[in-house]
Amino acid sequence: MKTLSIIIPCYNEESVIEATYRRIKTVLDALPAISPQMIFINDGSEDKTMYILSDIAQKDPTVKVINFSRNFGHQAAVTAGIHHCDSDFAVIIDADLQDPPELIPDLLAKQEEEQANVVYCVRRKRAGESKFKLWTAKKFYRALNKMAEVDFPLDTGDFRLIDAQIIEQFKRFKERGKYIRGLISWIGFKQTPFYYEREARFAGETKYSLKKMLSFATTALFYFSKKPLLIATGLGFLTVVIGVIMALWYIFGKIFGYTNAESGWTSIMIIVIFFGGIQLLTIGVLGQYIGILFDEVKERPEYIVDNVVEA
Ligand code: UDP
Ligand code: MG
């Protein structure tokens, strides 16, 4: 009998978590010839999520709850789920029912049909998201694709099915900053899309603050691309060229007398500001990578588990 784990990261999801559990349970109960498990990662919720989950885990032997010592973020929570999973297949799914659990059998069928190692879900529509989020996400993922070393499929989230081979390879990643959908693409093997319509959140509010979104985007960009360094170098090169042309212009101007050296305060200020700006920008880009090196070199654990609840 094949085993299947459902990995569900949860942060302050008291208003949905019970419904999520029941909906997934119904789907899993109807699956033939599969031994299912649910792994909930409670990412340091400050509300009643932990109590609700503990209650569920005590009654249902197929449920495992991993409680973090504090909030470590969505990607760390999913990572912990994969680390704690040794099934033949795993499905990563959000706790807010935006990704319908009813699609799980379809994902399994698609896997079987195509013998794929990954079945990643591509959103055809996204209900209930702000215009700002849709627009920034669209622009960001397209820009990221231009910059990144790997070609990422567009309009996908972490909602996907992965098999034992991917799980095993994923466990080998030592980096702390994880951009999971990118890493799974990076692993390779056979990856197949599955098209679906993303629903609105069942209840509660988004747990992705602007700050979390920015940090997520930064990890995606700087962990998967060295292009920003190349752009910085390009800017440096451009300014050198401009500098040389201007130097020649002024030197010849002095010799042939077509410039007046005294006036020129404005042009000097413009040049100073322009070059200063480019230098700061370039140092900033360097700083990003140094910051990442600093974080990675410390080799701190990516998350701390307080306890695991199982029946
Ligand atoms: N989440 C988490 N830790 C966080 C933020 C979010 O585990 O710090 C979980 C959250 O409970 C949900 C999933 O990650 O299951 C996606 O979050 P959310 O639905 O708020 O993001 P959105 O769909 O708005 O992008
Ligand atoms: Mg959501």
CSV table of C-alpha atoms and ligand atoms in Angstrom, one decimal:
chain,number,residue,atom,x,y,z
A,1,MET,CA,0.0,0.0,0.0
A,2,LYS,CA,1.4,3.4,-1.0
A,3,THR,CA,1.7,6.1,1.7
A,4,LEU,CA,0.7,9.7,1.3
A,5,SER,CA,1.4,12.7,3.6
A,6,ILE,CA,-0.4,15.9,3.4
A,7,ILE,CA,1.8,18.8,4.6
A,8,ILE,CA,-0.2,21.8,6.0
A,9,PRO,CA,1.6,24.9,7.4
A,10,CYS,CA,-0.6,26.8,9.8
A,11,TYR,CA,-0.1,30.2,11.4
A,12,ASN,CA,-3.0,31.7,13.3
A,13,GLU,CA,-5.6,29.7,11.4
A,14,GLU,CA,-8.1,29.0,14.3
A,15,SER,CA,-11.0,30.1,12.1
A,16,VAL,CA,-10.4,27.6,9.4
A,17,ILE,CA,-8.3,24.8,10.7
A,18,GLU,CA,-11.1,22.5,11.9
A,19,ALA,CA,-12.9,22.8,8.5
A,20,THR,CA,-9.6,22.2,6.7
A,21,TYR,CA,-9.0,19.1,8.7
A,22,ARG,CA,-12.5,17.8,8.0
A,23,ARG,CA,-12.4,18.5,4.3
A,24,ILE,CA,-9.0,16.9,3.8
A,25,LYS,CA,-10.1,13.9,6.0
A,26,THR,CA,-13.1,13.3,3.8
A,27,VAL,CA,-11.0,13.3,0.7
A,28,LEU,CA,-8.4,11.0,2.2
A,29,ASP,CA,-11.0,8.5,3.5
A,30,ALA,CA,-12.3,8.1,0.0
A,31,LEU,CA,-8.9,7.3,-1.5
A,32,PRO,CA,-8.6,3.6,-2.3
A,33,ALA,CA,-5.4,1.7,-1.7
A,34,ILE,CA,-3.6,4.6,0.0
A,35,SER,CA,-2.4,4.9,3.6
A,36,PRO,CA,-2.7,8.6,4.4
A,37,GLN,CA,-1.2,10.9,7.0
A,38,MET,CA,-1.6,14.6,7.8
A,39,ILE,CA,1.3,16.6,9.0
A,40,PHE,CA,0.2,20.0,10.4
A,41,ILE,CA,3.0,22.4,11.2
A,42,ASN,CA,1.9,25.0,13.7
A,43,ASP,CA,4.2,27.9,12.9
A,44,GLY,CA,4.1,29.6,16.3
A,45,SER,CA,0.5,30.5,16.2
A,46,GLU,CA,-0.6,32.9,18.9
A,47,ASP,CA,-4.3,32.0,18.7
A,48,LYS,CA,-6.0,28.7,19.5
A,49,THR,CA,-4.6,26.8,16.5
A,50,MET,CA,-2.3,24.7,18.7
A,51,TYR,CA,-5.1,23.5,21.0
A,52,ILE,CA,-7.5,22.7,18.1
A,53,LEU,CA,-4.7,20.8,16.4
A,54,SER,CA,-3.7,18.9,19.5
A,55,ASP,CA,-7.2,17.9,20.1
A,56,ILE,CA,-7.5,16.6,16.5
A,57,ALA,CA,-4.2,14.7,16.8
A,58,GLN,CA,-5.2,13.0,20.0
A,59,LYS,CA,-8.4,11.6,18.4
A,60,ASP,CA,-7.0,10.8,14.9
A,61,PRO,CA,-4.0,8.5,14.7
A,62,THR,CA,-3.3,9.6,11.1
A,63,VAL,CA,-2.6,13.2,12.3
A,64,LYS,CA,0.8,14.5,13.4
A,65,VAL,CA,1.3,18.1,14.7
A,66,ILE,CA,4.7,19.7,14.8
A,67,ASN,CA,4.7,22.7,17.0
A,68,PHE,CA,7.4,25.4,16.4
A,69,SER,CA,8.8,27.3,19.3
A,70,ARG,CA,7.9,30.6,17.5
A,71,ASN,CA,6.9,31.9,14.1
A,72,PHE,CA,9.5,30.9,11.6
A,73,GLY,CA,7.6,31.6,8.4
A,74,HIS,CA,5.7,29.6,5.8
A,75,GLN,CA,8.7,28.3,3.9
A,76,ALA,CA,10.3,27.0,7.1
A,77,ALA,CA,7.1,25.3,8.1
A,78,VAL,CA,6.7,23.5,4.8
A,79,THR,CA,10.4,22.5,5.0
A,80,ALA,CA,9.8,21.0,8.5
A,81,GLY,CA,6.8,19.1,7.0
A,82,ILE,CA,9.0,17.6,4.3
A,83,HIS,CA,11.7,16.8,6.8
A,84,HIS,CA,9.2,14.9,8.9
A,85,CYS,CA,7.8,13.0,6.0
A,86,ASP,CA,9.0,9.6,4.7
A,87,SER,CA,6.0,8.6,2.6
A,88,ASP,CA,5.8,7.6,-1.1
A,89,PHE,CA,4.0,10.9,-1.9
A,90,ALA,CA,3.4,14.2,-0.2
A,91,VAL,CA,1.0,17.0,-1.1
A,92,ILE,CA,1.8,20.5,0.2
A,93,ILE,CA,-1.3,22.5,0.7
A,94,ASP,CA,-2.2,25.8,2.5
A,95,ALA,CA,-4.4,25.7,5.6
A,96,ASP,CA,-6.8,28.3,4.3
A,97,LEU,CA,-8.6,26.0,1.7
A,98,GLN,CA,-7.5,28.3,-1.1
A,99,ASP,CA,-6.2,25.2,-2.8
A,100,PRO,CA,-9.1,22.7,-2.8
A,101,PRO,CA,-8.3,19.4,-1.1
A,102,GLU,CA,-10.7,17.8,-3.4
A,103,LEU,CA,-8.0,18.0,-6.1
A,104,ILE,CA,-5.7,15.6,-4.3
A,105,PRO,CA,-7.1,12.5,-6.0
A,106,ASP,CA,-6.7,14.3,-9.4
A,107,LEU,CA,-3.1,15.0,-8.5
A,108,LEU,CA,-2.5,11.3,-7.7
A,109,ALA,CA,-4.2,10.3,-10.9
A,110,LYS,CA,-2.0,12.7,-12.9
A,111,GLN,CA,1.1,11.4,-11.2
A,112,GLU,CA,0.1,7.8,-12.1
A,113,GLU,CA,-0.8,8.7,-15.6
A,114,GLU,CA,2.4,10.6,-16.4
A,115,GLN,CA,4.7,8.8,-14.0
A,116,ALA,CA,5.8,12.2,-12.8
A,117,ASN,CA,7.9,13.0,-9.8
A,118,VAL,CA,6.2,16.3,-9.3
A,119,VAL,CA,2.7,17.4,-10.2
A,120,TYR,CA,2.7,21.2,-9.6
A,121,CYS,CA,-0.5,23.1,-9.6
A,122,VAL,CA,-0.9,26.1,-12.0
A,123,ARG,CA,-3.5,28.7,-11.1
A,124,ARG,CA,-5.7,29.6,-13.9
A,125,LYS,CA,-7.7,32.0,-11.8
A,126,ARG,CA,-7.2,33.5,-8.4
A,127,ALA,CA,-10.3,34.5,-6.5
A,128,GLY,CA,-10.3,36.9,-3.6
A,129,GLU,CA,-6.8,38.4,-3.9
A,130,SER,CA,-6.1,42.1,-3.9
A,131,LYS,CA,-5.3,43.8,-7.2
A,132,PHE,CA,-2.0,44.8,-5.7
A,133,LYS,CA,-1.0,41.3,-4.9
A,134,LEU,CA,-2.0,39.9,-8.3
A,135,TRP,CA,-0.1,42.6,-10.1
A,136,THR,CA,3.1,42.5,-8.0
A,137,ALA,CA,3.1,38.7,-8.1
A,138,LYS,CA,2.7,38.7,-11.9
A,139,LYS,CA,5.5,41.2,-12.5
A,140,PHE,CA,7.7,39.6,-9.9
A,141,TYR,CA,7.6,36.1,-11.2
A,142,ARG,CA,8.1,37.2,-14.7
A,143,ALA,CA,11.1,39.3,-13.7
A,144,LEU,CA,12.5,36.5,-11.5
A,145,ASN,CA,12.3,34.1,-14.5
A,146,LYS,CA,14.5,36.4,-16.5
A,147,MET,CA,17.1,36.6,-13.7
A,148,ALA,CA,17.1,33.1,-12.4
A,149,GLU,CA,19.4,30.2,-13.3
A,150,VAL,CA,16.4,27.9,-13.6
A,151,ASP,CA,13.2,28.3,-15.6
A,152,PHE,CA,10.4,28.4,-13.1
A,153,PRO,CA,6.9,27.6,-14.2
A,154,LEU,CA,4.7,30.6,-13.8
A,155,ASP,CA,1.5,31.1,-11.7
A,156,THR,CA,2.4,28.2,-9.3
A,157,GLY,CA,2.5,28.2,-5.6
A,158,ASP,CA,3.7,25.5,-3.3
A,159,PHE,CA,0.5,23.5,-3.8
A,160,ARG,CA,1.9,20.4,-5.5
A,161,LEU,CA,2.4,16.6,-5.2
A,162,ILE,CA,6.0,15.4,-4.8
A,163,ASP,CA,7.2,11.8,-4.7
A,164,ALA,CA,9.7,10.0,-2.5
A,165,GLN,CA,12.6,10.8,-4.8
A,166,ILE,CA,11.9,14.5,-4.6
A,167,ILE,CA,11.4,14.3,-0.8
A,168,GLU,CA,14.7,12.5,-0.4
A,169,GLN,CA,16.6,15.1,-2.6
A,170,PHE,CA,14.9,18.0,-0.8
A,171,LYS,CA,16.2,16.7,2.5
A,172,ARG,CA,19.7,17.2,1.2
A,173,PHE,CA,19.4,21.0,0.9
A,174,LYS,CA,21.4,22.7,3.6
A,175,GLU,CA,20.5,26.3,2.8
A,176,ARG,CA,18.5,28.1,5.5
A,177,GLY,CA,16.7,30.5,3.2
A,178,LYS,CA,14.4,28.3,1.3
A,179,TYR,CA,12.4,29.2,-1.8
A,180,ILE,CA,10.6,25.9,-2.0
A,181,ARG,CA,8.9,26.1,-5.4
A,182,GLY,CA,12.2,27.1,-6.9
A,183,LEU,CA,14.2,24.4,-5.2
A,184,ILE,CA,11.7,21.7,-6.3
A,185,SER,CA,12.0,23.0,-9.9
A,186,TRP,CA,15.8,23.0,-9.5
A,187,ILE,CA,15.8,19.3,-8.5
A,188,GLY,CA,14.5,18.3,-11.9
A,189,PHE,CA,13.2,14.8,-12.8
A,190,LYS,CA,9.8,14.7,-14.4
A,191,GLN,CA,7.6,17.6,-13.4
A,192,THR,CA,4.1,18.0,-14.8
A,193,PRO,CA,1.6,20.9,-14.5
A,194,PHE,CA,-1.9,20.5,-13.3
A,195,TYR,CA,-4.3,23.4,-14.0
A,196,TYR,CA,-6.8,24.6,-11.4
A,197,GLU,CA,-8.8,27.6,-10.1
A,198,ARG,CA,-7.6,29.0,-6.9
A,199,GLU,CA,-10.3,29.9,-4.5
A,200,ALA,CA,-10.7,32.7,-2.0
A,201,ARG,CA,-9.6,32.2,1.6
A,202,PHE,CA,-12.2,30.2,3.5
A,203,ALA,CA,-11.9,32.4,6.6
A,204,GLY,CA,-9.5,34.6,8.4
A,205,GLU,CA,-7.0,37.0,6.8
A,206,THR,CA,-3.8,36.5,4.8
A,207,LYS,CA,-0.9,35.7,7.0
A,208,TYR,CA,1.5,37.1,4.5
A,209,SER,CA,2.3,40.7,5.6
A,210,LEU,CA,4.0,43.0,3.2
A,211,LYS,CA,7.2,42.4,5.1
A,212,LYS,CA,6.9,38.6,4.8
A,213,MET,CA,6.2,39.0,1.0
A,214,LEU,CA,9.3,41.2,0.6
A,215,SER,CA,11.5,38.7,2.5
A,216,PHE,CA,10.0,35.9,0.4
A,217,ALA,CA,10.7,37.7,-2.8
A,218,THR,CA,14.3,38.6,-1.7
A,219,THR,CA,15.1,35.0,-0.9
A,220,ALA,CA,13.7,33.9,-4.3
A,221,LEU,CA,15.8,36.5,-6.2
A,222,PHE,CA,19.1,36.4,-4.4
A,223,TYR,CA,19.2,32.7,-3.8
A,224,PHE,CA,18.5,31.9,-7.4
A,225,SER,CA,20.3,34.6,-9.3
A,226,LYS,CA,23.6,36.3,-9.5
A,227,LYS,CA,22.3,38.7,-12.2
A,228,PRO,CA,22.0,41.6,-9.7
A,229,LEU,CA,25.8,41.5,-9.3
A,230,LEU,CA,26.1,41.5,-13.1
A,231,ILE,CA,23.7,44.5,-13.3
A,232,ALA,CA,25.8,46.3,-10.7
A,233,THR,CA,28.9,45.6,-12.7
A,234,GLY,CA,27.2,46.8,-15.9
A,235,LEU,CA,26.3,50.0,-14.1
A,236,GLY,CA,29.8,50.5,-13.0
A,237,PHE,CA,31.1,49.9,-16.5
A,238,LEU,CA,28.6,52.4,-17.9
A,239,THR,CA,29.6,55.1,-15.6
A,240,VAL,CA,33.3,54.5,-16.4
A,241,VAL,CA,32.5,55.0,-20.1
A,242,ILE,CA,30.5,58.1,-19.3
A,243,GLY,CA,33.4,59.4,-17.1
A,244,VAL,CA,36.0,58.8,-19.8
A,245,ILE,CA,33.9,60.6,-22.5
A,246,MET,CA,33.4,63.5,-20.2
A,247,ALA,CA,37.1,63.7,-19.2
A,248,LEU,CA,38.1,63.7,-22.9
A,249,TRP,CA,35.5,66.4,-23.6
A,250,TYR,CA,36.8,68.7,-20.9
A,251,ILE,CA,40.5,68.1,-21.7
A,252,PHE,CA,40.0,68.9,-25.4
A,253,GLY,CA,37.7,71.7,-24.3
A,254,LYS,CA,40.6,73.3,-22.3
A,255,ILE,CA,43.1,72.8,-25.2
A,256,PHE,CA,40.8,74.1,-27.9
A,257,GLY,CA,39.1,76.6,-25.7
A,258,TYR,CA,35.4,75.5,-26.2
A,259,THR,CA,34.6,75.0,-22.6
A,260,ASN,CA,34.6,77.5,-19.8
A,261,ALA,CA,36.0,75.7,-16.7
A,262,GLU,CA,34.7,78.1,-14.1
A,263,SER,CA,31.0,77.7,-14.7
A,264,GLY,CA,29.9,74.1,-14.2
A,265,TRP,CA,28.7,73.8,-10.7
A,266,THR,CA,25.4,72.3,-11.8
A,267,SER,CA,27.1,69.7,-14.0
A,268,ILE,CA,29.5,68.7,-11.2
A,269,MET,CA,26.7,68.3,-8.7
A,270,ILE,CA,24.7,66.2,-11.2
A,271,ILE,CA,27.8,64.0,-11.8
A,272,VAL,CA,28.5,63.6,-8.0
A,273,ILE,CA,24.9,62.7,-7.3
A,274,PHE,CA,24.7,60.3,-10.2
A,275,PHE,CA,27.9,58.5,-9.5
A,276,GLY,CA,27.2,58.5,-5.7
A,277,GLY,CA,23.8,56.9,-6.4
A,278,ILE,CA,25.2,54.2,-8.5
A,279,GLN,CA,27.9,53.4,-6.0
A,280,LEU,CA,25.4,53.1,-3.1
A,281,LEU,CA,23.2,50.9,-5.2
A,282,THR,CA,26.1,48.7,-6.1
A,283,ILE,CA,27.2,48.4,-2.6
A,284,GLY,CA,23.7,47.7,-1.6
A,285,VAL,CA,23.5,44.7,-4.0
A,286,LEU,CA,26.9,43.4,-2.7
A,287,GLY,CA,25.5,43.9,0.8
A,288,GLN,CA,22.5,41.7,0.1
A,289,TYR,CA,24.8,38.8,-0.9
A,290,ILE,CA,27.1,39.4,2.1
A,291,GLY,CA,24.1,39.4,4.4
A,292,ILE,CA,23.0,36.0,2.9
A,293,LEU,CA,26.5,34.6,3.3
A,294,PHE,CA,26.5,35.8,6.9
A,295,ASP,CA,23.2,34.1,7.6
A,296,GLU,CA,24.1,30.9,5.9
A,297,VAL,CA,27.6,30.7,7.4
A,298,LYS,CA,26.2,30.7,10.9
A,299,GLU,CA,24.5,27.4,10.1
A,300,ARG,CA,21.7,28.1,12.6
A,301,PRO,CA,18.8,25.7,12.3
A,302,GLU,CA,16.0,26.8,10.1
A,303,TYR,CA,13.4,26.3,12.7
A,304,ILE,CA,13.1,25.0,16.2
A,305,VAL,CA,10.5,22.3,17.1
A,306,ASP,CA,8.9,22.7,20.5
A,307,ASN,CA,7.1,19.3,20.4
A,308,VAL,CA,5.4,16.8,18.2
A,309,VAL,CA,1.9,15.6,19.0
A,310,GLU,CA,0.7,12.2,17.8
A,311,ALA,CA,-1.9,9.8,19.0
B,1,UDP,N1,1.8,30.5,7.1
B,1,UDP,C1,2.7,30.0,7.9
B,1,UDP,N2,3.6,30.9,8.6
B,1,UDP,C2,3.6,32.2,8.3
B,1,UDP,C3,2.6,32.7,7.3
B,1,UDP,C4,1.7,31.8,6.7
B,1,UDP,O1,2.8,28.8,8.2
B,1,UDP,O2,4.4,32.9,8.9
B,1,UDP,C5,0.8,29.6,6.4
B,1,UDP,C6,-0.6,30.0,6.5
B,1,UDP,O3,-1.2,29.5,7.7
B,1,UDP,C7,-1.2,29.3,5.3
B,1,UDP,C8,-0.1,29.4,4.3
B,1,UDP,O4,1.1,29.6,5.0
B,1,UDP,O5,-1.5,28.0,5.5
B,1,UDP,C9,-0.2,30.5,3.3
B,1,UDP,O6,-0.5,31.7,4.0
B,1,UDP,P1,-1.6,32.7,3.5
B,1,UDP,O7,-2.8,32.0,3.1
B,1,UDP,O8,-1.8,33.7,4.6
B,1,UDP,O9,-0.9,33.5,2.3
B,1,UDP,P2,-1.7,33.9,1.0
B,1,UDP,O10,-2.5,32.8,0.5
B,1,UDP,O11,-2.4,35.1,1.4
B,1,UDP,O12,-0.5,34.3,0.1
B,2,MG,MG,-3.9,31.8,1.5
